[in-house]
CSV table of C-alpha atoms in Angstrom, one decimal:
chain,number,residue,atom,x,y,z
F,21,MET,CA,0.7,19.1,-14.1
F,22,ALA,CA,-0.2,18.6,-10.4
F,23,LEU,CA,2.2,17.2,-7.9
F,24,GLN,CA,2.5,13.4,-8.3
F,25,LEU,CA,3.9,10.7,-6.2
F,26,ARG,CA,6.4,8.7,-8.3
F,27,LYS,CA,8.2,6.4,-5.9
F,28,VAL,CA,8.1,5.1,-2.4
F,29,TYR,CA,11.0,3.3,-0.6
F,30,LEU,CA,10.5,1.7,2.8
F,31,LYS,CA,13.1,-0.1,4.9
F,32,ASN,CA,12.3,-1.7,8.2
F,33,TRP,CA,9.0,0.2,8.4
F,34,LYS,CA,6.4,-2.0,10.1
F,35,CYS,CA,5.6,-4.9,7.8
F,36,TYR,CA,8.0,-3.8,5.0
F,37,LEU,CA,11.5,-5.3,5.3
F,38,GLU,CA,12.8,-3.4,2.3
F,39,GLN,CA,10.6,-2.5,-0.6
F,40,GLU,CA,10.5,0.1,-3.4
F,41,VAL,CA,7.2,0.9,-5.1
F,42,THR,CA,7.5,2.7,-8.5
F,43,LEU,CA,4.4,4.4,-9.7
F,44,SER,CA,3.8,5.1,-13.4
F,45,SER,CA,4.3,8.7,-14.6
F,46,LYS,CA,2.4,8.0,-17.8
F,47,PHE,CA,-1.0,8.7,-16.3
F,48,ASN,CA,-1.8,12.2,-15.3
F,49,GLN,CA,-4.3,11.4,-12.6
F,50,ASN,CA,-5.2,13.6,-9.7
F,51,ILE,CA,-6.1,10.7,-7.4
F,52,LEU,CA,-3.9,7.7,-6.5
F,53,ILE,CA,-5.6,4.7,-4.8
F,54,PHE,CA,-3.8,1.8,-3.1
F,55,TYR,CA,-6.0,-1.3,-3.0
F,56,GLY,CA,-5.5,-4.5,-1.2
F,57,ARG,CA,-6.9,-7.1,1.2
F,58,ASN,CA,-7.0,-6.5,4.9
F,59,GLY,CA,-3.6,-6.9,6.4
F,60,ALA,CA,-1.8,-6.3,3.1
F,61,GLY,CA,0.0,-3.2,4.4
F,62,LYS,CA,-2.1,-0.3,3.0
F,63,THR,CA,-2.4,1.6,6.3
F,64,SER,CA,1.3,0.9,7.1
F,65,LEU,CA,2.2,2.4,3.7
F,66,GLN,CA,0.0,5.5,4.3
F,67,GLU,CA,1.6,6.0,7.8
F,68,GLY,CA,5.0,5.7,6.2
F,69,LEU,CA,4.1,8.4,3.6
F,70,LEU,CA,2.9,10.7,6.4
F,71,TRP,CA,5.8,10.1,8.7
F,72,CYS,CA,8.3,10.8,6.0
F,73,LEU,CA,6.6,14.2,5.4
F,74,TYR,CA,5.7,15.3,8.9
F,75,GLY,CA,7.8,13.2,11.3
F,76,LYS,CA,6.8,13.5,15.0
F,77,ASP,CA,3.5,15.1,14.1
F,78,ILE,CA,2.5,11.6,12.8
F,79,VAL,CA,4.5,9.3,15.1
F,80,SER,CA,6.1,10.6,18.3
F,81,LEU,CA,9.6,9.6,19.2
F,82,ALA,CA,8.3,7.7,22.2
F,83,LYS,CA,6.1,5.5,19.9
F,84,LEU,CA,8.4,5.2,16.9
F,85,SER,CA,10.1,2.1,18.4
F,86,GLN,CA,6.9,0.2,17.6
F,87,TYR,CA,7.2,1.0,13.9
F,88,PHE,CA,10.5,-0.9,13.4
F,89,ASN,CA,10.2,-4.2,11.5
F,90,ARG,CA,9.9,-6.9,14.1
F,91,VAL,CA,11.4,-9.6,11.9
F,92,ASN,CA,14.7,-7.7,11.3
F,93,LEU,CA,14.8,-6.6,15.0
F,94,LYS,CA,15.3,-10.3,16.0
F,95,THR,CA,18.7,-10.4,14.1
F,96,ASN,CA,19.7,-6.8,14.4
F,97,PRO,CA,18.3,-4.9,17.4
F,98,GLU,CA,20.2,-1.8,16.3
F,99,LEU,CA,18.2,-1.1,13.2
F,100,GLU,CA,17.9,1.8,10.8
F,101,LEU,CA,14.4,2.8,9.7
F,102,VAL,CA,14.1,4.6,6.3
F,103,VAL,CA,11.2,6.0,4.3
F,104,LYS,CA,11.9,7.9,1.1
F,105,LEU,CA,9.5,9.6,-1.3
F,106,THR,CA,10.0,10.9,-4.8
F,107,LEU,CA,7.5,13.4,-6.0
F,108,ALA,CA,7.4,15.5,-9.2
F,109,ASP,CA,5.5,18.3,-10.9
F,110,SER,CA,5.9,19.8,-14.4
F,111,LYS,CA,9.1,21.5,-13.4
F,112,ASN,CA,10.8,19.8,-10.5
F,113,ILE,CA,11.6,16.5,-8.9
F,114,TYR,CA,11.5,16.3,-5.1
F,115,GLU,CA,13.2,13.6,-3.0
F,116,ILE,CA,12.3,13.5,0.7
F,117,GLN,CA,13.8,11.0,3.1
F,118,ARG,CA,13.4,10.6,6.8
F,119,ILE,CA,15.5,8.2,8.9
F,120,ALA,CA,15.4,7.0,12.5
F,121,GLN,CA,17.9,4.8,14.3
F,122,ARG,CA,17.3,2.2,17.0
F,123,THR,CA,20.4,2.0,19.2
F,124,GLN,CA,21.5,0.4,22.5
F,125,ARG,CA,22.7,2.2,25.6
F,126,GLY,CA,23.7,-0.4,28.2
F,127,SER,CA,20.8,-2.8,28.4
F,128,THR,CA,18.3,-0.3,27.1
F,129,PHE,CA,17.3,0.4,23.5
F,130,TYR,CA,16.1,3.8,22.4
F,131,VAL,CA,15.2,5.6,19.1
F,132,SER,CA,17.1,8.6,18.0
F,133,GLY,CA,16.9,10.7,14.8
F,134,GLN,CA,13.9,11.3,12.6
F,135,SER,CA,16.4,13.2,10.5
F,136,LEU,CA,15.1,14.7,7.3
F,137,THR,CA,16.8,15.3,4.0
F,138,PHE,CA,15.1,17.2,1.1
F,139,TYR,CA,16.5,17.2,-2.4
F,140,LEU,CA,15.3,19.6,-5.2
F,141,ASN,CA,16.3,18.3,-8.6
F,142,GLY,CA,19.2,16.5,-7.0
F,143,GLN,CA,20.4,19.4,-4.9
F,144,LEU,CA,20.3,19.1,-1.1
F,145,GLN,CA,18.1,21.9,0.5
F,146,VAL,CA,18.7,23.0,4.1
F,147,ASP,CA,15.0,24.1,4.7
F,148,GLY,CA,13.4,20.8,4.1
F,149,GLU,CA,10.6,21.2,6.6
F,150,GLN,CA,9.5,24.6,5.1
F,151,ARG,CA,9.6,23.2,1.6
F,152,ILE,CA,7.4,20.3,2.5
F,153,GLU,CA,5.0,22.7,4.2
F,154,SER,CA,4.8,24.8,1.0
F,155,LEU,CA,4.2,21.7,-1.1
F,156,LEU,CA,1.8,19.7,1.1
F,157,PRO,CA,0.7,21.8,4.1
F,158,ARG,CA,0.3,19.6,7.2
F,159,SER,CA,-3.0,21.3,8.1
F,160,CYS,CA,-4.5,19.8,4.9
F,161,ARG,CA,-2.9,16.4,5.0
F,162,GLU,CA,-6.2,14.6,5.9
F,163,PHE,CA,-7.6,15.7,2.6
F,164,PHE,CA,-4.8,14.3,0.4
F,165,PHE,CA,-3.7,11.3,2.5
F,166,PHE,CA,-6.4,9.1,4.0
F,167,ASP,CA,-7.6,5.6,4.0
F,168,GLY,CA,-11.1,4.1,3.5
F,169,LYS,CA,-12.0,4.3,7.1
F,170,LYS,CA,-12.0,8.1,6.9
F,171,ILE,CA,-14.9,8.0,4.5
F,172,GLU,CA,-17.2,6.7,7.3
F,173,GLU,CA,-15.7,9.3,9.7
F,174,TYR,CA,-16.5,12.2,7.4
F,175,ALA,CA,-20.0,10.8,6.7
F,176,LYS,CA,-20.7,10.7,10.5
F,177,LEU,CA,-19.8,14.3,10.8
F,178,THR,CA,-22.9,15.3,8.7
F,179,HIS,CA,-24.9,12.2,9.5
F,180,THR,CA,-25.9,11.7,5.8
F,181,ASP,CA,-25.3,8.9,3.5
F,182,GLU,CA,-24.9,11.4,0.6
F,183,THR,CA,-21.5,12.6,2.1
F,184,ARG,CA,-20.1,9.1,2.0
F,185,LYS,CA,-21.3,8.5,-1.5
F,186,ALA,CA,-19.9,11.9,-2.7
F,187,ILE,CA,-16.5,11.1,-1.2
F,188,GLU,CA,-16.6,7.6,-2.7
F,189,ARG,CA,-17.4,9.0,-6.2
F,190,THR,CA,-14.5,11.5,-5.9
F,191,LEU,CA,-12.1,8.7,-5.0
F,192,GLY,CA,-13.4,6.5,-7.8
F,193,ILE,CA,-14.4,3.7,-5.3
F,194,PRO,CA,-17.6,2.6,-7.2
F,195,GLU,CA,-15.4,1.8,-10.2
F,196,ILE,CA,-13.0,-0.2,-8.0
F,197,ARG,CA,-15.9,-2.1,-6.5
F,198,ASN,CA,-17.2,-2.9,-9.9
F,199,LEU,CA,-13.7,-4.1,-11.0
F,200,ARG,CA,-13.5,-6.2,-7.8
F,201,ASP,CA,-16.9,-7.8,-8.4
F,202,ASP,CA,-16.1,-8.5,-12.1
F,203,ALA,CA,-12.8,-10.1,-11.1
F,204,GLU,CA,-14.6,-12.3,-8.5
F,205,GLY,CA,-17.3,-13.2,-11.0
F,206,ALA,CA,-14.7,-14.2,-13.6
F,207,LEU,CA,-12.8,-16.2,-10.9
F,208,LYS,CA,-16.0,-18.0,-10.0
F,209,LYS,CA,-16.8,-18.9,-13.6
F,210,PHE,CA,-13.2,-20.2,-14.0
F,211,GLU,CA,-13.5,-22.4,-11.0
F,212,GLU,CA,-16.8,-23.8,-12.4
F,213,LYS,CA,-15.1,-24.5,-15.7
F,214,ILE,CA,-12.4,-26.4,-13.8
F,215,LYS,CA,-15.0,-28.4,-11.9
F,216,ASP,CA,-16.8,-29.3,-15.2
F,217,ALA,CA,-13.5,-30.3,-16.8
F,218,SER,CA,-12.8,-32.5,-13.8
F,219,LYS,CA,-16.2,-34.2,-14.1
F,220,ASN,CA,-15.8,-34.7,-17.8
F,221,LYS,CA,-12.4,-36.3,-17.2
F,222,LYS,CA,-13.9,-38.7,-14.8
F,223,GLN,CA,-16.7,-39.5,-17.2
F,224,LEU,CA,-14.2,-40.1,-20.0
F,225,GLU,CA,-12.2,-42.4,-17.7
F,226,VAL,CA,-15.4,-44.4,-17.0
F,227,VAL,CA,-16.3,-44.7,-20.7
F,228,THR,CA,-12.7,-45.7,-21.6
F,229,THR,CA,-12.7,-48.3,-18.9
F,230,GLU,CA,-16.0,-49.7,-20.1
F,231,LEU,CA,-14.8,-49.8,-23.7
F,232,ALA,CA,-11.6,-51.6,-22.6
F,233,THR,CA,-13.6,-54.1,-20.6
F,234,SER,CA,-16.0,-54.7,-23.6
F,235,ARG,CA,-13.0,-55.2,-26.0
F,236,ASN,CA,-11.3,-57.7,-23.6
F,237,TRP,CA,-14.6,-59.6,-23.2
F,238,GLY,CA,-15.1,-59.7,-27.0
F,239,GLN,CA,-11.6,-61.0,-27.6
F,240,SER,CA,-12.1,-63.8,-25.0
F,241,LEU,CA,-15.2,-65.2,-26.9
């Protein structure tokens, strides 16, 4: 079985206050796609995955202060940032965690850390960086962690629409688009049914009122 991402834990990382995402291990899929609306946190999640694995190669220490959750910073300016990944293959379970700390010195805040811990089957390993490199080489990271914008970037390199379509087929994006369109179509039909039901209700109220009026008029004769 190929290496699979099983769990993601984020604390004070960008828009994530504290959240754990558990991914099903029942499906032996080679491609994992995170789908959501604009602003839902997809890119932030991707950046968290990459930072946990590659640290300052993804986010420099100078820029890392911008990645602390702004909501929690208001109440706790000395904040700990944590991203933890759980991966597994047919033989082993890998737990990778990277932490950074925002601390105050006088009137100035600075970020220290980016400390890494790597566990293999529950046992702490001292050569975490090397083990990550053997599992997921940083030179290849763009081929196994990228967002939808990369599709257009790769397509522009060859100036052909075929490249974009090939990448989309590999990622299963046409199926996702079909699922999205089907869901939107079903939602539209449901909304139409609600409107029809509302009209029928009003018509029923009119008929009921007319019948009541007719009955009262008949009783008065």
